[in-house]
């Protein structure tokens, strides 16, 4: 049974649906083996986390031999056929969580906000730690709304830990954590945290720096894998009339533009969307170094784009587009 009302609009009747979030290939294979897959119209595998198994040979070989079309739904960027029977389809499930989308209480921000930039990091990860260190080295953290909490520090593992340990100044920066904003927002449930924008980071700054859940996974020197992911954090700046700056995977800006959002690329170096992690971090830190007065001035020049994003996110236009476009993709996959 599919409890999500949006998912239920795109998964056709007669299809088998499995939630495989945070499951490894062996677990996915075993779950499929225990089901009567061949007597269904199609198999839908739904993953709301970062999807890492596009090129897992064993998983793809198993799925290709099930005898039914397989659709993998996950919060990535591209429609990607992996075989005649397997297609990965982007599904931005976190977009549907935004708060009060049928109202528009937010307006263009005033000229008197106390901060130019904000960035909230609940969990540590390799790109967030390197970004925090880069800000600290230029003494910029004190001038922005910023948080970095190392209570879940165990998330940095393997070569990511090797990479972190190799950076000059990182040991001192880690010793300074956690960095918490003075006004801590208490949430009754994790769901409240996902949808809430009642924080200074969204109310008292012109720019919001979105450090997405992941950017790249590093395995050893010279080897990295792009890890596309679109969480609720990517959409919150639009809801709060802010200019977003994204530390996300390659193609993140292109994906948001394909949905209809303005991402103000003129503020970024040419080709930013396809930079690697270090180059993106350096570019964003350079922008933060311009300060609050600069942020206020630039913000006013982008009023049409900010208001376009407000109009879009406080309507159901994109909800309908996502559902209709995804349904059409699925129908093509099933008609092969």
Short mmCIF file of C-alpha atoms in Angstrom, two decimals:
data_model
loop_
_atom_site.label_atom_id
_atom_site.label_comp_id
_atom_site.label_asym_id
_atom_site.label_seq_id
_atom_site.Cartn_x
_atom_site.Cartn_y
_atom_site.Cartn_z
CA UNK A 1 0.00 0.00 0.00
CA UNK A 2 1.32 3.45 -0.97
CA UNK A 3 0.52 5.94 1.77
CA UNK A 4 2.02 8.97 0.00
CA UNK A 5 -0.83 10.65 -1.97
CA UNK A 6 1.58 12.04 -4.57
CA UNK A 7 3.29 8.71 -5.25
CA UNK A 8 -0.09 7.03 -5.55
CA UNK A 9 -0.85 9.31 -8.52
CA UNK A 10 2.09 8.04 -10.59
CA UNK A 11 2.31 4.32 -9.72
CA UNK A 12 -0.24 2.56 -11.96
CA UNK A 13 -2.63 -0.11 -10.81
CA UNK A 14 -1.28 -3.61 -11.11
CA UNK A 15 2.28 -2.58 -10.30
CA UNK A 16 4.34 -3.84 -7.37
CA UNK A 17 5.79 -1.12 -5.13
CA UNK A 18 8.70 -1.46 -2.71
CA UNK A 19 10.21 1.23 -0.50
CA UNK A 20 13.93 0.45 -0.67
CA UNK A 21 15.24 3.58 1.09
CA UNK A 22 18.67 3.03 2.72
CA UNK A 23 18.73 -0.59 1.50
CA UNK A 24 21.85 -2.15 0.00
CA UNK A 25 21.70 -4.13 -3.28
CA UNK A 26 21.74 -7.54 -1.55
CA UNK A 27 18.73 -6.55 0.55
CA UNK A 28 16.88 -5.22 -2.49
CA UNK A 29 17.55 -8.43 -4.41
CA UNK A 30 16.37 -10.60 -1.54
CA UNK A 31 13.16 -8.58 -1.14
CA UNK A 32 12.38 -9.01 -4.85
CA UNK A 33 13.09 -12.73 -4.70
CA UNK A 34 10.46 -13.12 -1.98
CA UNK A 35 7.78 -11.38 -4.06
CA UNK A 36 5.67 -12.57 -6.97
CA UNK A 37 7.14 -9.95 -9.30
CA UNK A 38 6.32 -11.58 -12.65
CA UNK A 39 2.59 -11.47 -12.02
CA UNK A 40 2.62 -7.68 -11.81
CA UNK A 41 2.56 -5.03 -14.50
CA UNK A 42 5.81 -3.45 -13.31
CA UNK A 43 8.10 -3.14 -10.32
CA UNK A 44 8.59 0.27 -8.69
CA UNK A 45 11.56 0.72 -6.36
CA UNK A 46 11.27 3.90 -4.33
CA UNK A 47 14.34 5.40 -2.64
CA UNK A 48 14.09 8.73 -0.78
CA UNK A 49 17.82 8.80 0.02
CA UNK A 50 20.88 9.32 -2.17
CA UNK A 51 20.78 6.57 -4.81
CA UNK A 52 24.23 4.97 -5.19
CA UNK A 53 23.56 1.89 -7.29
CA UNK A 54 23.05 3.08 -10.85
CA UNK A 55 25.99 1.01 -12.04
CA UNK A 56 25.89 -1.89 -9.59
CA UNK A 57 26.31 -4.76 -12.05
CA UNK A 58 24.81 -7.49 -9.86
CA UNK A 59 21.69 -5.47 -9.02
CA UNK A 60 21.11 -4.38 -12.61
CA UNK A 61 21.63 -7.90 -13.91
CA UNK A 62 19.10 -9.26 -11.42
CA UNK A 63 16.50 -6.57 -12.18
CA UNK A 64 16.95 -6.97 -15.94
CA UNK A 65 16.00 -10.64 -15.69
CA UNK A 66 12.80 -10.21 -13.70
CA UNK A 67 10.70 -10.11 -16.87
CA UNK A 68 8.86 -6.86 -16.00
CA UNK A 69 9.68 -3.15 -16.40
CA UNK A 70 11.52 -1.75 -13.38
CA UNK A 71 11.24 1.94 -12.41
CA UNK A 72 13.63 3.30 -9.78
CA UNK A 73 12.29 6.52 -8.24
CA UNK A 74 14.77 8.66 -6.31
CA UNK A 75 15.55 12.37 -5.65
CA UNK A 76 18.12 12.68 -8.44
CA UNK A 77 18.16 14.83 -11.56
CA UNK A 78 17.88 12.77 -14.76
CA UNK A 79 15.75 10.18 -16.47
CA UNK A 80 18.32 7.44 -17.10
CA UNK A 81 17.64 4.15 -18.91
CA UNK A 82 20.01 1.51 -17.53
CA UNK A 83 18.73 -1.32 -19.72
CA UNK A 84 15.65 -1.99 -21.88
CA UNK A 85 13.79 -2.90 -18.68
CA UNK A 86 15.27 -0.56 -16.03
CA UNK A 87 14.78 3.21 -15.91
CA UNK A 88 15.77 5.64 -13.17
CA UNK A 89 13.28 8.50 -12.81
CA UNK A 90 13.75 11.64 -10.68
CA UNK A 91 11.10 12.16 -8.01
CA UNK A 92 11.57 15.30 -5.84
CA UNK A 93 9.46 14.04 -2.97
CA UNK A 94 10.65 16.75 -0.57
CA UNK A 95 9.11 19.48 -2.73
CA UNK A 96 5.67 18.33 -1.67
CA UNK A 97 6.53 18.94 1.99
CA UNK A 98 6.75 22.73 1.74
CA UNK A 99 4.55 24.59 4.17
CA UNK A 100 1.23 26.22 3.25
CA UNK A 101 1.86 26.14 -0.46
CA UNK A 102 -1.66 27.41 -1.13
CA UNK A 103 -0.90 30.69 0.66
CA UNK A 104 1.72 33.36 0.18
CA UNK A 105 2.55 35.03 3.50
CA UNK A 106 6.12 35.84 2.41
CA UNK A 107 7.00 39.04 0.56
CA UNK A 108 10.16 40.55 -0.87
CA UNK A 109 12.60 41.29 1.95
CA UNK A 110 13.26 44.79 3.33
CA UNK A 111 16.50 46.74 2.96
CA UNK A 112 17.33 46.50 6.66
CA UNK A 113 18.07 42.84 7.31
CA UNK A 114 20.98 42.30 9.73
CA UNK A 115 22.70 39.56 7.71
CA UNK A 116 23.66 39.03 4.12
CA UNK A 117 24.10 35.25 4.25
CA UNK A 118 22.91 32.22 6.19
CA UNK A 119 23.72 28.52 6.22
CA UNK A 120 22.41 25.77 8.51
CA UNK A 121 24.12 22.39 8.82
CA UNK A 122 22.50 19.89 11.16
CA UNK A 123 24.72 16.92 10.34
CA UNK A 124 28.38 16.95 9.44
CA UNK A 125 29.56 15.66 6.08
CA UNK A 126 32.73 16.09 4.09
CA UNK A 127 31.64 19.08 1.96
CA UNK A 128 30.02 20.85 4.91
CA UNK A 129 33.14 20.50 7.03
CA UNK A 130 35.40 21.74 4.24
CA UNK A 131 33.04 24.67 3.61
CA UNK A 132 32.99 25.55 7.32
CA UNK A 133 36.79 25.43 7.46
CA UNK A 134 37.03 27.70 4.40
CA UNK A 135 34.72 30.24 6.04
CA UNK A 136 36.65 30.06 9.31
CA UNK A 137 39.99 30.62 7.58
CA UNK A 138 38.67 33.90 6.17
CA UNK A 139 37.02 34.87 9.48
CA UNK A 140 33.55 35.01 7.89
CA UNK A 141 31.48 32.86 10.25
CA UNK A 142 30.99 35.67 12.77
CA UNK A 143 29.38 37.83 10.06
CA UNK A 144 26.72 35.37 8.91
CA UNK A 145 23.98 33.17 10.34
CA UNK A 146 25.75 29.83 10.58
CA UNK A 147 25.51 26.50 12.33
CA UNK A 148 27.51 23.30 12.22
CA UNK A 149 26.72 20.55 14.66
CA UNK A 150 29.05 17.58 15.10
CA UNK A 151 26.74 15.45 17.27
CA UNK A 152 26.39 13.05 14.32
CA UNK A 153 30.03 13.17 13.36
CA UNK A 154 30.14 9.46 12.61
CA UNK A 155 28.81 10.20 9.11
CA UNK A 156 32.32 10.95 7.83
CA UNK A 157 33.94 7.61 7.03
CA UNK A 158 36.43 5.88 4.79
CA UNK A 159 38.39 8.08 2.40
CA UNK A 160 36.23 11.05 3.43
CA UNK A 161 37.90 10.86 6.85
CA UNK A 162 41.31 10.61 5.20
CA UNK A 163 40.49 13.70 3.16
CA UNK A 164 39.33 15.65 6.22
CA UNK A 165 42.38 14.67 8.26
CA UNK A 166 44.72 15.87 5.50
CA UNK A 167 43.46 19.47 5.47
CA UNK A 168 45.58 22.10 7.29
CA UNK A 169 43.60 23.70 10.09
CA UNK A 170 40.84 21.09 10.12
CA UNK A 171 41.78 19.70 13.55
CA UNK A 172 41.38 23.14 15.12
CA UNK A 173 38.12 23.72 13.29
CA UNK A 174 36.69 20.39 14.46
CA UNK A 175 37.67 21.30 18.01
CA UNK A 176 35.49 24.44 17.71
CA UNK A 177 32.36 22.42 16.92
CA UNK A 178 29.47 22.37 17.46
CA UNK A 179 28.64 25.85 16.24
CA UNK A 180 25.04 26.61 17.13
CA UNK A 181 23.01 29.67 16.30
CA UNK A 182 21.93 31.64 19.36
CA UNK A 183 18.23 31.19 18.69
CA UNK A 184 17.78 27.43 18.69
CA UNK A 185 14.48 26.29 17.20
CA UNK A 186 12.93 23.32 18.96
CA UNK A 187 10.85 21.00 16.80
CA UNK A 188 8.30 18.56 18.11
CA UNK A 189 8.96 16.06 15.32
CA UNK A 190 11.46 15.48 12.53
CA UNK A 191 8.66 16.35 10.09
CA UNK A 192 8.40 19.81 11.68
CA UNK A 193 12.09 20.35 11.01
CA UNK A 194 11.62 19.41 7.37
CA UNK A 195 8.89 21.93 6.67
CA UNK A 196 9.68 24.76 9.12
CA UNK A 197 11.16 28.07 7.98
CA UNK A 198 10.75 29.80 11.35
CA UNK A 199 14.47 30.41 11.85
CA UNK A 200 16.68 33.48 11.54
CA UNK A 201 18.47 31.79 8.65
CA UNK A 202 15.32 32.15 6.55
CA UNK A 203 13.94 35.35 8.04
CA UNK A 204 16.96 37.63 8.53
CA UNK A 205 19.28 37.13 5.55
CA UNK A 206 19.17 37.85 1.83
CA UNK A 207 21.13 34.80 0.65
CA UNK A 208 20.73 31.21 1.82
CA UNK A 209 23.62 28.81 1.26
CA UNK A 210 22.18 25.35 0.77
CA UNK A 211 24.66 22.61 1.61
CA UNK A 212 22.79 19.66 0.16
CA UNK A 213 22.91 16.24 1.79
CA UNK A 214 25.72 15.18 -0.54
CA UNK A 215 27.79 16.50 -3.46
CA UNK A 216 30.41 13.87 -4.30
CA UNK A 217 31.58 10.61 -2.82
CA UNK A 218 35.37 10.19 -2.70
CA UNK A 219 37.01 6.79 -2.64
CA UNK A 220 40.72 7.44 -3.16
CA UNK A 221 42.79 10.22 -4.77
CA UNK A 222 41.46 11.05 -8.20
CA UNK A 223 38.29 8.98 -7.90
CA UNK A 224 34.95 10.58 -7.07
CA UNK A 225 31.31 9.88 -7.89
CA UNK A 226 28.67 12.56 -8.37
CA UNK A 227 25.83 12.02 -5.87
CA UNK A 228 22.73 13.96 -7.01
CA UNK A 229 20.16 14.70 -4.35
CA UNK A 230 17.39 17.27 -3.91
CA UNK A 231 16.16 17.69 -0.34
CA UNK A 232 13.72 20.16 1.22
CA UNK A 233 16.67 22.52 1.84
CA UNK A 234 16.89 23.27 -1.88
CA UNK A 235 13.34 24.64 -1.96
CA UNK A 236 13.23 26.59 1.31
CA UNK A 237 15.04 29.70 -0.02
CA UNK A 238 12.37 30.04 -2.71
CA UNK A 239 9.64 29.92 -0.05
CA UNK A 240 11.41 32.61 1.99
CA UNK A 241 12.15 35.12 -0.80
CA UNK A 242 15.89 34.49 -0.64
CA UNK A 243 18.61 34.13 -3.24
CA UNK A 244 19.99 30.57 -2.98
CA UNK A 245 23.60 29.50 -3.33
CA UNK A 246 23.95 25.75 -3.77
CA UNK A 247 26.68 23.37 -2.70
CA UNK A 248 25.20 20.37 -4.44
CA UNK A 249 26.12 17.75 -6.99
CA UNK A 250 26.96 18.56 -10.59
CA UNK A 251 23.76 19.43 -12.44
CA UNK A 252 21.86 20.69 -9.40
CA UNK A 253 21.19 24.14 -10.85
CA UNK A 254 20.17 22.71 -14.22
CA UNK A 255 17.65 20.45 -12.52
CA UNK A 256 16.09 23.28 -10.51
CA UNK A 257 15.88 25.38 -13.68
CA UNK A 258 14.14 22.52 -15.45
CA UNK A 259 11.47 22.67 -12.76
CA UNK A 260 10.96 26.36 -13.52
CA UNK A 261 12.97 28.12 -10.80
CA UNK A 262 15.30 31.08 -11.24
CA UNK A 263 18.70 30.27 -9.72
CA UNK A 264 20.48 33.58 -10.49
CA UNK A 265 23.48 32.00 -12.21
CA UNK A 266 24.85 35.41 -13.18
CA UNK A 267 26.11 35.72 -9.61
CA UNK A 268 28.29 32.63 -10.03
CA UNK A 269 31.44 31.90 -12.03
CA UNK A 270 30.76 30.55 -15.51
CA UNK A 271 30.37 26.78 -15.42
CA UNK A 272 29.75 26.68 -11.65
CA UNK A 273 27.08 23.99 -11.95
CA UNK A 274 29.67 21.50 -13.16
CA UNK A 275 32.50 22.46 -10.81
CA UNK A 276 33.83 19.90 -8.37
CA UNK A 277 33.41 20.25 -4.61
CA UNK A 278 36.49 22.35 -3.84
CA UNK A 279 35.91 24.80 -6.70
CA UNK A 280 32.26 25.30 -5.71
CA UNK A 281 33.19 25.90 -2.09
CA UNK A 282 35.83 28.48 -3.03
CA UNK A 283 33.38 30.29 -5.31
CA UNK A 284 30.68 30.50 -2.62
CA UNK A 285 33.15 31.67 0.03
CA UNK A 286 34.28 34.44 -2.33
CA UNK A 287 30.66 35.58 -2.62
CA UNK A 288 30.16 35.54 1.16
CA UNK A 289 33.27 37.70 1.55
CA UNK A 290 31.46 40.54 -0.26
CA UNK A 291 29.50 41.24 2.94
CA UNK A 292 26.01 42.28 3.99
CA UNK A 293 25.82 45.63 2.18
CA UNK A 294 26.74 43.98 -1.08
CA UNK A 295 24.18 41.23 -0.48
CA UNK A 296 21.43 43.78 0.14
CA UNK A 297 22.28 45.71 -3.01
CA UNK A 298 22.43 42.62 -5.21
CA UNK A 299 19.24 41.26 -3.71
CA UNK A 300 17.28 44.30 -4.85
CA UNK A 301 18.49 43.90 -8.43
CA UNK A 302 17.08 40.38 -8.52
CA UNK A 303 13.59 41.24 -7.35
CA UNK A 304 11.84 39.87 -10.49
CA UNK A 305 13.55 36.49 -10.12
CA UNK A 306 12.85 36.25 -6.39
CA UNK A 307 9.19 37.09 -6.92
CA UNK A 308 8.94 34.58 -9.76
CA UNK A 309 10.16 31.87 -7.40
CA UNK A 310 7.67 32.99 -4.74
CA UNK A 311 4.80 32.83 -7.23
CA UNK A 312 5.83 29.35 -8.32
CA UNK A 313 6.45 27.79 -4.92
CA UNK A 314 3.24 29.23 -3.44
CA UNK A 315 1.08 27.65 -6.12
CA UNK A 316 0.31 24.11 -7.17
CA UNK A 317 1.61 24.67 -10.72
CA UNK A 318 4.84 22.73 -10.18
CA UNK A 319 3.11 20.00 -8.17
CA UNK A 320 0.89 19.28 -11.16
CA UNK A 321 3.80 19.51 -13.60
CA UNK A 322 5.96 17.06 -11.65
CA UNK A 323 3.14 14.54 -11.37
CA UNK A 324 2.09 14.87 -15.03
CA UNK A 325 5.65 14.73 -16.40
CA UNK A 326 6.57 11.74 -14.24
CA UNK A 327 3.41 9.89 -15.23
CA UNK A 328 4.20 10.44 -18.93
CA UNK A 329 7.75 9.11 -18.44
CA UNK A 330 6.43 6.02 -16.67
CA UNK A 331 3.82 5.37 -19.34
CA UNK A 332 6.53 5.42 -22.02
CA UNK A 333 8.58 2.96 -20.00
CA UNK A 334 5.65 0.60 -19.64
CA UNK A 335 4.68 0.80 -23.32
CA UNK A 336 8.03 -0.43 -24.65
#
